Coordinates of C-alpha atoms (C1' of nucleotides) in Angstrom, one line a residue:
Chain N
M1 CA -22.7 -31.9 -29.5
N2 CA -20.9 -28.7 -29.7
D3 CA -18.4 -27.3 -27.2
Q4 CA -20.8 -24.7 -25.8
R5 CA -23.5 -27.2 -25.1
E6 CA -21.1 -29.7 -23.7
F7 CA -19.7 -27.1 -21.3
L8 CA -23.2 -26.2 -20.1
K9 CA -24.1 -29.8 -19.7
H10 CA -21.1 -30.4 -17.4
R11 CA -21.9 -27.4 -15.3
L12 CA -25.5 -28.3 -15.0
Q13 CA -24.5 -31.8 -13.9
K14 CA -22.3 -30.3 -11.2
L15 CA -25.3 -28.2 -10.1
R16 CA -27.3 -31.4 -9.7
D17 CA -24.5 -33.1 -7.8
L18 CA -24.2 -30.1 -5.4
R19 CA -28.0 -30.1 -4.8
A20 CA -27.9 -33.8 -4.2
A21 CA -25.3 -33.3 -1.6
G22 CA -27.5 -30.7 0.2
I23 CA -25.6 -27.7 -1.1
N24 CA -27.4 -24.7 -2.4
P25 CA -25.4 -23.6 -5.4
F26 CA -26.9 -20.1 -5.2
A27 CA -26.6 -19.5 -1.5
N28 CA -26.7 -16.0 0.0
T29 CA -25.4 -17.0 3.5
F30 CA -21.9 -15.6 3.6
K31 CA -21.1 -12.1 4.8
P32 CA -17.6 -11.1 3.8
R33 CA -15.9 -8.9 6.4
H34 CA -12.9 -8.1 4.3
T35 CA -11.8 -7.4 0.8
A36 CA -8.8 -8.3 -1.3
H37 CA -7.6 -4.8 -0.6
D38 CA -8.0 -5.2 3.2
V39 CA -5.8 -8.4 3.1
R40 CA -3.1 -6.6 1.2
T41 CA -3.0 -3.4 3.3
R42 CA -3.1 -5.4 6.6
M43 CA -0.1 -7.4 5.6
E44 CA 1.8 -4.7 3.7
G45 CA 5.5 -4.4 4.7
K46 CA 5.4 -7.5 7.0
T47 CA 8.0 -10.3 6.8
K48 CA 7.0 -13.9 6.1
E49 CA 7.3 -14.7 9.8
E50 CA 5.2 -11.7 10.9
I51 CA 2.5 -12.6 8.4
E52 CA 2.4 -16.2 9.4
G53 CA 2.5 -15.3 13.1
C54 CA -0.5 -13.0 12.6
T55 CA -3.7 -14.5 14.0
D56 CA -6.1 -12.4 11.9
V57 CA -8.7 -14.5 10.2
F58 CA -9.9 -13.0 6.9
S59 CA -13.3 -13.6 5.4
L60 CA -13.8 -12.5 1.9
A61 CA -15.9 -13.4 -1.2
G62 CA -15.6 -13.0 -4.9
R63 CA -15.4 -14.7 -8.3
I64 CA -12.8 -17.4 -8.9
M65 CA -10.6 -16.2 -11.8
S66 CA -8.1 -18.9 -11.9
L67 CA -7.7 -22.4 -10.4
R68 CA -4.6 -24.6 -10.2
D69 CA -5.4 -28.1 -9.0
F70 CA -2.5 -30.2 -7.5
G71 CA -4.5 -33.3 -6.5
K72 CA -4.6 -32.9 -2.8
S73 CA -4.4 -29.1 -2.8
S74 CA -5.4 -26.2 -5.0
F75 CA -4.5 -22.6 -5.6
F76 CA -7.1 -20.1 -6.9
H77 CA -7.5 -16.4 -7.2
I78 CA -10.6 -14.6 -5.9
Q79 CA -11.6 -11.3 -7.5
D80 CA -13.7 -8.9 -5.6
R81 CA -14.5 -5.2 -6.2
T82 CA -11.0 -4.2 -4.9
G83 CA -9.0 -6.7 -7.0
K84 CA -7.6 -10.2 -6.7
V85 CA -6.1 -12.3 -3.9
Q86 CA -4.8 -15.8 -4.0
A87 CA -6.1 -18.6 -1.8
Y88 CA -4.8 -22.0 -1.1
I89 CA -6.9 -25.0 0.0
Q90 CA -5.5 -28.3 1.3
K91 CA -7.3 -31.6 1.6
N92 CA -5.8 -32.6 4.9
K93 CA -6.6 -29.2 6.4
I94 CA -10.3 -29.0 5.5
G95 CA -11.0 -32.7 5.3
E96 CA -11.8 -35.2 2.6
N97 CA -15.5 -34.4 2.3
R98 CA -15.1 -30.7 2.1
Y99 CA -12.3 -31.1 -0.4
A100 CA -14.4 -33.4 -2.6
L101 CA -17.0 -30.6 -2.6
F102 CA -14.4 -28.1 -3.6
K103 CA -13.6 -30.2 -6.6
K104 CA -17.1 -29.3 -7.9
I105 CA -16.1 -25.6 -7.9
D106 CA -15.0 -24.0 -11.2
I107 CA -13.4 -20.9 -12.6
G108 CA -16.2 -18.3 -12.7
D109 CA -18.0 -19.4 -9.6
F110 CA -18.5 -17.0 -6.6
I111 CA -17.2 -18.3 -3.4
G112 CA -16.7 -17.1 0.2
V113 CA -13.5 -18.1 2.1
C114 CA -12.2 -17.8 5.6
G115 CA -8.6 -18.2 6.7
R116 CA -5.3 -16.7 7.8
A117 CA -2.7 -15.2 5.4
F118 CA 0.7 -16.7 4.6
L119 CA 3.4 -16.1 2.0
T120 CA 4.1 -18.8 -0.6
H121 CA 7.6 -19.8 -1.6
S122 CA 7.4 -17.4 -4.5
G123 CA 6.3 -14.6 -2.1
E124 CA 2.6 -14.2 -3.0
L125 CA 0.3 -13.2 -0.2
T126 CA -2.2 -16.0 0.1
I127 CA -5.2 -17.0 2.2
L128 CA -4.9 -20.5 3.7
V129 CA -8.5 -21.7 3.5
D130 CA -10.1 -22.9 6.7
D131 CA -13.5 -23.1 5.1
F132 CA -15.4 -22.0 2.1
T133 CA -18.9 -21.5 0.9
L134 CA -20.1 -21.8 -2.7
L135 CA -22.2 -18.7 -3.4
T136 CA -23.0 -18.8 -7.1
K137 CA -22.3 -21.6 -9.6
S138 CA -21.4 -20.2 -13.0
L139 CA -22.7 -22.0 -16.1
R140 CA -20.8 -20.2 -18.8
P141 CA -17.1 -20.0 -19.5
L142 CA -15.1 -16.8 -18.9
P143 CA -13.0 -15.4 -21.7
E144 CA -9.4 -16.6 -22.0
K145 CA -7.3 -15.7 -19.0
W146 CA -4.2 -14.5 -20.7
H147 CA -5.5 -12.3 -23.6
G148 CA -8.7 -11.5 -21.9
L149 CA -11.6 -10.3 -24.0
Q150 CA -10.5 -8.5 -27.1
D151 CA -13.4 -8.6 -29.5
I152 CA -14.7 -5.0 -29.4
E153 CA -18.3 -5.9 -30.2
T154 CA -18.5 -8.5 -27.5
R155 CA -16.8 -6.1 -25.0
Y156 CA -19.6 -3.6 -25.5
R157 CA -22.5 -5.9 -26.0
Q158 CA -21.6 -8.1 -23.0
R159 CA -19.9 -5.4 -20.9
Y160 CA -20.1 -7.5 -17.8
L161 CA -17.5 -9.9 -19.4
D162 CA -15.3 -6.9 -20.2
L163 CA -15.5 -5.8 -16.6
I164 CA -14.8 -9.2 -15.2
V165 CA -11.6 -9.8 -17.2
N166 CA -10.3 -6.4 -18.1
E167 CA -9.0 -4.6 -15.1
S168 CA -8.3 -1.4 -17.0
V169 CA -11.9 -1.2 -18.0
R170 CA -13.0 -1.5 -14.4
A171 CA -10.5 1.3 -13.5
T172 CA -11.9 3.6 -16.2
F173 CA -15.4 3.4 -14.9
Q174 CA -14.3 3.8 -11.4
T175 CA -12.5 6.9 -12.4
R176 CA -15.6 8.1 -14.3
S177 CA -17.6 7.8 -11.1
Q178 CA -14.9 9.6 -9.2
I179 CA -14.9 12.5 -11.7
I180 CA -18.6 13.0 -11.5
A181 CA -18.4 12.9 -7.7
L182 CA -15.6 15.5 -7.7
V183 CA -17.5 17.8 -10.1
R184 CA -20.5 17.6 -7.8
E185 CA -18.3 18.3 -4.8
F186 CA -16.7 21.3 -6.6
L187 CA -20.0 22.9 -7.5
V188 CA -21.8 22.2 -4.2
S189 CA -18.8 23.7 -2.4
R190 CA -19.5 26.9 -4.4
D191 CA -23.1 27.0 -3.3
F192 CA -24.6 25.5 -6.5
L193 CA -27.8 23.6 -6.1
E194 CA -28.2 20.3 -7.9
V195 CA -31.5 19.9 -9.7
E196 CA -33.3 17.6 -12.1
T197 CA -35.3 19.0 -15.0
P198 CA -37.5 17.2 -17.6
M199 CA -36.0 14.6 -19.8
M200 CA -39.3 14.5 -21.8
Q201 CA -40.1 17.9 -23.2
P202 CA -43.0 19.2 -25.3
I203 CA -40.5 21.3 -27.3
A204 CA -36.9 20.2 -27.7
G205 CA -35.0 23.4 -27.0
G206 CA -31.7 24.7 -25.9
A207 CA -29.7 23.3 -28.8
A208 CA -30.2 22.6 -32.5
A209 CA -29.8 18.8 -32.8
Q210 CA -32.4 16.3 -34.1
P211 CA -34.5 15.0 -31.2
F212 CA -35.9 11.6 -30.4
I213 CA -39.7 11.7 -30.4
T214 CA -42.0 9.7 -28.1
H215 CA -45.7 9.8 -27.1
H216 CA -47.6 10.0 -23.9
N217 CA -50.7 7.9 -24.2
A218 CA -52.9 9.2 -21.4
L219 CA -52.3 12.8 -22.5
D220 CA -52.2 11.9 -26.1
M221 CA -49.2 14.1 -26.5
D222 CA -46.0 13.9 -28.5
L223 CA -42.9 14.5 -26.4
Y224 CA -39.2 14.9 -27.2
L225 CA -36.4 13.4 -25.3
R226 CA -34.4 16.5 -24.3
I227 CA -31.4 17.6 -26.4
A228 CA -30.4 20.0 -23.6
P229 CA -31.7 21.1 -20.2
E230 CA -30.9 24.8 -20.8
L231 CA -34.3 26.3 -21.0
Y232 CA -35.5 24.6 -17.8
L233 CA -32.4 25.6 -15.8
K234 CA -33.0 29.2 -16.9
R235 CA -36.6 29.0 -15.6
L236 CA -35.0 28.1 -12.3
L237 CA -32.9 31.3 -12.4
V238 CA -36.2 33.1 -12.9
G239 CA -37.5 31.3 -9.9
G240 CA -34.7 32.6 -7.7
F241 CA -32.3 29.6 -7.6
E242 CA -29.2 31.7 -8.4
R243 CA -26.8 28.8 -8.8
V244 CA -28.0 25.6 -10.2
F245 CA -26.5 22.6 -12.0
E246 CA -27.6 19.3 -13.5
I247 CA -25.6 16.3 -14.5
N248 CA -27.8 14.1 -16.6
R249 CA -28.4 12.6 -20.0
N250 CA -29.1 14.4 -23.3
F251 CA -30.4 12.6 -26.3
R252 CA -29.6 13.6 -29.9
N253 CA -30.8 11.7 -32.9
E254 CA -27.6 12.2 -34.9
G255 CA -24.7 10.1 -36.1
I256 CA -22.6 7.8 -33.9
S257 CA -18.8 8.2 -33.8
T258 CA -15.9 7.9 -31.4
Q259 CA -17.0 11.3 -30.1
H260 CA -20.8 10.9 -30.2
N261 CA -23.3 8.5 -28.6
P262 CA -27.0 9.2 -29.0
E263 CA -27.4 9.5 -25.3
F264 CA -24.6 11.3 -23.5
T265 CA -24.1 12.9 -20.1
M266 CA -24.0 16.6 -19.9
L267 CA -23.2 18.9 -17.0
E268 CA -24.9 22.3 -17.3
F269 CA -24.6 25.0 -14.6
Y270 CA -25.9 28.5 -14.3
C271 CA -24.6 31.3 -12.1
A272 CA -26.5 34.5 -11.6
Y273 CA -24.6 37.8 -11.7
A274 CA -21.6 36.0 -13.4
T275 CA -20.3 36.6 -16.9
Y276 CA -18.7 34.3 -19.4
E277 CA -15.3 35.6 -18.2
D278 CA -16.1 34.5 -14.6
L279 CA -16.9 31.1 -16.0
M280 CA -13.5 30.8 -17.7
H281 CA -11.9 31.2 -14.3
L282 CA -14.4 28.8 -12.8
T283 CA -13.7 26.2 -15.5
E284 CA -9.9 26.5 -14.9
D285 CA -10.5 26.0 -11.2
M286 CA -12.7 23.0 -11.8
F287 CA -10.3 21.3 -14.1
C288 CA -7.4 22.0 -11.7
F289 CA -9.4 20.6 -8.8
L290 CA -10.1 17.4 -10.9
C291 CA -6.4 17.1 -11.9
R292 CA -5.2 17.6 -8.4
E293 CA -7.6 15.1 -6.9
L294 CA -7.1 12.5 -9.6
F295 CA -3.4 12.8 -10.5
G296 CA -1.8 15.3 -8.1
S297 CA -0.6 17.1 -11.2
F298 CA -1.8 19.5 -13.9
S299 CA -0.2 17.3 -16.6
V300 CA -2.4 14.7 -18.2
T301 CA -1.2 12.4 -21.0
Y302 CA -3.9 11.8 -23.6
Q303 CA -3.2 9.4 -26.5
G304 CA 0.5 10.1 -26.3
T305 CA 0.2 13.9 -25.9
V306 CA 0.9 15.7 -22.7
L307 CA -1.9 18.1 -21.9
D308 CA -1.0 20.9 -19.5
F309 CA -3.9 22.3 -17.5
T310 CA -1.8 24.8 -15.5
P311 CA -3.9 28.0 -15.6
P312 CA -4.3 30.5 -17.1
W313 CA -5.2 28.8 -20.4
K314 CA -4.7 30.3 -23.8
R315 CA -7.5 32.5 -25.1
M316 CA -8.3 33.4 -28.7
T317 CA -11.3 34.9 -30.4
L318 CA -12.9 32.7 -33.0
K319 CA -11.8 35.1 -35.7
E320 CA -8.2 35.2 -34.5
A321 CA -8.1 31.4 -34.4
A322 CA -9.6 31.1 -37.9
A323 CA -7.1 33.7 -39.2
V324 CA -4.1 32.0 -37.7
Y325 CA -4.8 28.6 -39.0
A326 CA -6.1 29.8 -42.4
E327 CA -3.0 32.0 -42.7
Q328 CA -4.9 35.3 -42.9
Q329 CA -4.8 38.7 -41.2
P330 CA -7.8 38.8 -38.8
S331 CA -8.9 42.0 -40.3
A332 CA -9.0 40.4 -43.8
L333 CA -11.7 38.1 -42.6
D334 CA -14.0 41.1 -41.8
D335 CA -14.7 41.2 -45.5
P336 CA -17.6 38.8 -46.1
A337 CA -16.7 38.0 -49.7
H338 CA -13.0 37.4 -48.8
A339 CA -14.0 35.2 -45.8
R340 CA -16.2 33.2 -48.1
A341 CA -13.4 32.7 -50.6
V342 CA -11.0 31.6 -47.9
A343 CA -13.5 29.2 -46.5
S344 CA -14.1 27.6 -49.9
R345 CA -10.3 27.3 -50.3
Y346 CA -10.2 25.3 -47.1
G347 CA -12.9 22.9 -48.3
V348 CA -15.9 24.4 -46.6
V349 CA -19.0 23.7 -48.7
L350 CA -21.2 26.8 -48.9
S351 CA -24.7 27.2 -50.3
G352 CA -24.4 31.0 -50.6
S353 CA -27.2 31.8 -48.1
E354 CA -24.9 31.6 -45.0
S355 CA -24.3 34.7 -42.9
H356 CA -20.8 36.1 -42.4
G357 CA -20.8 34.7 -38.9
E358 CA -21.7 31.3 -40.1
V359 CA -18.9 31.4 -42.7
L360 CA -16.4 32.4 -40.1
T361 CA -17.5 29.6 -37.7
A362 CA -17.3 27.1 -40.5
L363 CA -13.8 28.3 -41.4
F364 CA -12.8 28.1 -37.8
E365 CA -14.0 24.5 -37.6
A366 CA -12.3 23.5 -40.8
T367 CA -9.0 25.0 -40.0
A368 CA -8.4 25.7 -36.3
E369 CA -10.3 23.1 -34.3
R370 CA -8.0 20.2 -34.7
H371 CA -5.0 22.2 -33.8
L372 CA -6.3 23.3 -30.4
I373 CA -4.5 20.6 -28.4
Q374 CA -3.6 22.4 -25.2
P375 CA -6.6 23.8 -23.3
T376 CA -7.8 26.9 -25.2
F377 CA -10.8 29.2 -24.7
I378 CA -12.2 30.3 -28.0
T379 CA -14.3 33.5 -27.5
H380 CA -16.5 35.9 -29.5
Y381 CA -18.7 33.5 -31.3
P382 CA -20.8 35.2 -34.0
V383 CA -24.3 36.1 -32.9
E384 CA -25.9 34.0 -35.7
V385 CA -24.5 30.7 -34.3
S386 CA -25.3 31.7 -30.7
P387 CA -29.1 32.1 -30.4
L388 CA -29.1 32.0 -26.6
A389 CA -26.1 34.1 -25.8
R390 CA -25.8 37.7 -24.9
A391 CA -24.5 40.0 -27.6
N392 CA -21.2 41.7 -26.9
E393 CA -21.6 45.4 -25.7
D394 CA -18.8 46.7 -28.0
D395 CA -19.4 44.5 -31.0
P396 CA -23.0 43.3 -31.4
T397 CA -22.0 40.9 -34.2
V398 CA -20.4 38.6 -31.6
T399 CA -21.5 37.2 -28.3
D400 CA -20.1 36.9 -24.8
R401 CA -19.4 33.3 -25.3
F402 CA -16.6 30.8 -25.2
E403 CA -16.0 27.2 -26.1
L404 CA -13.2 25.2 -24.4
Y405 CA -11.1 23.1 -26.7
V406 CA -8.7 20.4 -25.6
A407 CA -7.1 17.7 -27.7
G408 CA -8.8 19.2 -30.8
R409 CA -12.2 18.7 -29.3
E410 CA -15.0 20.8 -27.9
I411 CA -15.2 20.1 -24.2
A412 CA -17.3 23.0 -22.9
N413 CA -19.6 25.7 -24.2
A414 CA -20.5 28.8 -22.1
F415 CA -21.9 32.2 -22.4
S416 CA -23.3 35.2 -20.7
E417 CA -27.0 34.6 -21.0
L418 CA -29.5 36.5 -23.0
T419 CA -32.0 38.0 -20.6
D420 CA -34.0 40.4 -22.8
P421 CA -37.2 38.5 -23.7
E422 CA -37.8 40.6 -26.8
D423 CA -34.3 40.0 -28.2
Q424 CA -34.7 36.3 -27.3
R425 CA -38.0 36.1 -29.2
R426 CA -36.4 37.7 -32.3
R427 CA -33.5 35.2 -32.1
F428 CA -35.9 32.2 -31.6
V429 CA -38.0 33.3 -34.6
A430 CA -34.9 33.9 -36.8
Q431 CA -33.6 30.5 -35.8
A432 CA -36.9 28.7 -36.3
E433 CA -37.5 30.3 -39.7
A434 CA -34.0 29.4 -40.9
K435 CA -34.6 25.8 -39.8
A436 CA -38.0 25.8 -41.4
R437 CA -36.5 27.0 -44.7
L438 CA -34.0 24.1 -44.5
T439 CA -36.1 21.3 -43.3
G440 CA -39.7 22.3 -43.9
D441 CA -40.5 21.9 -40.2
P442 CA -43.1 24.3 -38.8
V443 CA -41.9 27.4 -36.9
V444 CA -42.2 26.5 -33.2
I445 CA -41.3 28.9 -30.4
D446 CA -41.0 28.0 -26.8
E447 CA -43.6 30.5 -25.6
D448 CA -43.6 29.1 -22.1
F449 CA -39.9 29.9 -21.8
L450 CA -40.4 33.4 -23.2
L451 CA -43.2 33.9 -20.6
A452 CA -40.7 33.0 -17.9
L453 CA -38.1 35.4 -19.3
E454 CA -40.7 38.2 -19.3
H455 CA -41.0 37.7 -15.5
G456 CA -37.3 38.6 -15.3
M457 CA -34.2 36.5 -15.2
P458 CA -31.3 37.8 -13.3
P459 CA -28.1 38.4 -15.4
A460 CA -26.3 35.1 -15.5
A461 CA -23.7 33.0 -17.2
G462 CA -24.2 29.3 -18.0
E463 CA -22.0 26.5 -19.2
G464 CA -22.3 23.0 -20.5
I465 CA -19.5 20.4 -20.2
G466 CA -19.7 17.1 -22.0
I467 CA -19.0 14.6 -19.2
D468 CA -18.2 11.7 -21.5
R469 CA -15.6 13.7 -23.4
L470 CA -14.2 15.0 -20.1
V471 CA -13.9 11.4 -18.8
M472 CA -12.2 10.4 -22.1
L473 CA -9.5 13.1 -21.6
L474 CA -8.9 12.1 -18.0
T475 CA -8.9 8.3 -18.6
D476 CA -7.0 8.4 -21.9
A477 CA -9.9 6.8 -23.8
A478 CA -9.9 7.0 -27.6
S479 CA -13.6 6.3 -28.0
I480 CA -16.6 7.6 -26.2
R481 CA -17.8 4.0 -26.0
D482 CA -14.9 3.3 -23.7
V483 CA -16.4 5.6 -21.1
I484 CA -20.1 4.7 -21.5
L485 CA -20.9 1.4 -19.9
F486 CA -23.6 0.4 -22.4
P487 CA -23.1 2.3 -25.6
L488 CA -25.9 2.1 -28.2
F489 CA -25.6 -0.7 -30.7
R490 CA -27.8 -2.0 -33.5
A491 CA -29.9 -4.9 -32.2
E492 CA -28.5 -8.3 -33.1
R493 CA -30.7 -10.2 -35.6
S494 CA -31.4 -13.8 -34.9
Chain E
rG1 C1' -25.4 8.1 -45.8
rA2 C1' -20.3 7.0 -48.5
rG3 C1' -15.4 4.6 -48.6
rU4 C1' -11.8 1.1 -46.5
rC5 C1' -11.0 -3.1 -43.5
rG6 C1' -12.7 -7.2 -40.5
rC7 C1' -15.9 -11.7 -39.1
rU8 C1' -12.6 -19.3 -38.5
rA9 C1' -13.8 -23.8 -31.7
rG10 C1' -16.4 -20.6 -25.5
rC11 C1' -11.8 -17.0 -25.7
rU12 C1' -7.1 -15.4 -28.3
rC13 C1' -5.4 -16.4 -33.0
rA14 C1' -3.0 -19.4 -37.5
rG15 C1' -4.9 -21.2 -42.1
rA16 C1' 0.2 -19.2 -49.9
rC17 C1' -1.3 -21.0 -55.1
rG18 C1' -8.9 -23.1 -54.5
rG19 C1' -7.7 -29.7 -52.7
rU20 C1' -10.1 -33.9 -45.9
rA21 C1' -10.1 -27.0 -40.9
rG22 C1' -5.3 -26.1 -36.8
rA23 C1' -2.7 -24.2 -32.1
rG24 C1' -2.8 -22.2 -27.1
rC25 C1' -6.1 -21.2 -23.2
rA26 C1' -10.9 -22.8 -21.3
rA27 C1' -13.7 -27.9 -21.0
rC28 C1' -13.7 -33.4 -20.0
rG29 C1' -10.7 -38.1 -18.0
rG30 C1' -6.1 -39.2 -15.3
rA31 C1' -1.2 -37.9 -12.3
rC32 C1' 0.6 -34.3 -8.9
rU33 C1' 0.3 -30.8 -1.3
rU34 C1' 3.7 -23.8 -2.1
rU35 C1' 1.6 -23.2 -7.8
rU36 C1' 0.9 -18.7 -10.5
rA37 C1' 0.3 -18.2 -18.5
rA38 C1' 1.7 -24.5 -13.2
rU39 C1' 3.4 -29.1 -15.5
rC40 C1' 2.7 -34.1 -17.7
rC41 C1' -0.5 -38.0 -20.3
rG42 C1' -5.1 -38.6 -22.8
rU43 C1' -10.2 -37.0 -24.9
rA44 C1' -13.8 -34.1 -27.0
rG45 C1' -15.2 -29.6 -29.3
rG46 C1' -16.6 -26.2 -36.0
rU47 C1' -23.6 -23.3 -39.5
rC48 C1' -15.3 -21.0 -41.2
rC49 C1' -21.4 -14.4 -40.1
rC50 C1' -25.7 -15.5 -43.7
rG51 C1' -27.5 -16.4 -48.9
rG52 C1' -26.4 -17.1 -53.9
rG53 C1' -22.7 -17.9 -57.9
rU54 C1' -18.1 -19.8 -60.5
rU55 C1' -15.6 -24.7 -60.0
rC56 C1' -14.8 -31.7 -60.2
rG57 C1' -13.9 -29.2 -55.5
rA58 C1' -14.8 -22.7 -51.9
rG59 C1' -12.8 -20.8 -45.1
rU60 C1' -10.0 -19.1 -49.6
rC61 C1' -12.5 -16.4 -55.9
rC62 C1' -17.2 -13.4 -57.5
rC63 C1' -22.2 -11.1 -56.3
rG64 C1' -25.8 -9.7 -52.6
rG65 C1' -27.0 -9.3 -47.4
rG66 C1' -25.9 -8.9 -41.8
rC67 C1' -22.9 -7.1 -37.8
rG68 C1' -18.6 -4.4 -36.3
rA69 C1' -14.1 -1.1 -36.6
rC70 C1' -11.9 3.2 -38.8
rU71 C1' -12.2 7.6 -41.9
rC72 C1' -15.5 11.1 -44.0
rA73 C1' -20.4 13.4 -43.9
rC74 C1' -24.2 14.9 -40.1
rC75 C1' -24.1 16.8 -35.0
rA76 C1' -24.7 25.8 -34.5

RNA sequence: GAGUCGCUAGCUCAGACGGUAGAGCAACGGACUUUUAAUCCGUAGGUCCCGGGUUCGAGUCCCGGGCGACUCACCA
């Protein structure tokens, strides 16, 4: 008999013993009126005498995380959503029968307890148990109490164990929830309307990633999981919703890394009559709001580096940034042949068919990106790599677009939107033809979106912010899997 | 997709040179009424990721596979 089966056998025997004694080991009869946090805050700053003179009776429930048995009394810690609190149970206080029943309770079980607070000799605030109720009997062991759960694969595959034993993991996901709530609050306070647009789309538009494909049986129709909500949110601008946002999942059938999960959460928002420059200010305001609410400071330490979000943030054009980090004069990169030579020198692999703008973008990514640690807006993206962005009035080879870089990573992407349906059609066709040459896919144009544009979309600017990457920055997480509760994993084979 | 590294008890980890597989916690039995990584005595628990190979003998060496981590590639 192996250890695992023996453990289960013992717990199942206790289950039978409890039922034989008339106890439901999965009862739902206890209504906790307090939390561990309530107990702590109620007694905070009080002396031992004041605490023990206090007649408040607490009633709380949670999982038993540790248990120290002294024969006629026991100490245990209960963990609820707010944290842990210790409890103490004595045989001569609750009676022989109740205490015998308590002996059937194990680490991992859920229990409800009632009692007053006291301070132990070593000064720990503790509930002296008047009575208890078993709420759920656990049948499997918890990970080790001191080292917790370390195995990264088990932590992700059995995230519930990770959450039970690793307090910092709970904190990360609580912060994630808080960040999303704050983003919502920020946008709603600025009169943005939260909307939901299709996750299943007949044409996967709004970005250039590989989509997941699925099929609707009744309509006998292939559908794509969306790679971006962009084209639907713009339809809403056409419809007269001047300020809209959506926080939802995108799906991209690409590689997995510490920065990429196949499904990830994206914030996109669109604001009529705004420009990309307005959105730079809005982005600064949003981050400052988040920092103030979360930390009370514009300084955030990420992986040992202090990031300073005090506005205004640095701004550089893409060409300037590429020039600085490729040690060139910006004007020198205006010569396509020279730019190409420099890019090759920095390890960019070129086929020869790339446009000048694509070469500059590749050079920027190869040289500058990883150096952009402090918040930096990169502007003036070439028109060839920005199929949905409005061309700059003074220099039509670039667009009114920016990306925000922090800690060497792309966090946000925004631009003044293209509103001219004929220009949009030309860009779609050029993009689809380029893709068709590369992949052999048929040229597909989102005619329905163009029809919407032909009805007239107000001038607008839009932005996308990768929520997972934002949460990583603000929770000091090294991997995107640390901020996604259930990241995608290969199925285990039996 | 490529390279490097990892996989030993439920958990956290040791296991030189190839020679009967170990500890702590958790579990089980016992002692103990203010402990807190409780303590003390005792017991049990292993498909060493899987499959081949070399060898008298493989957790250890070789080959193949699985899963994971990291780096790179891909992701405008």
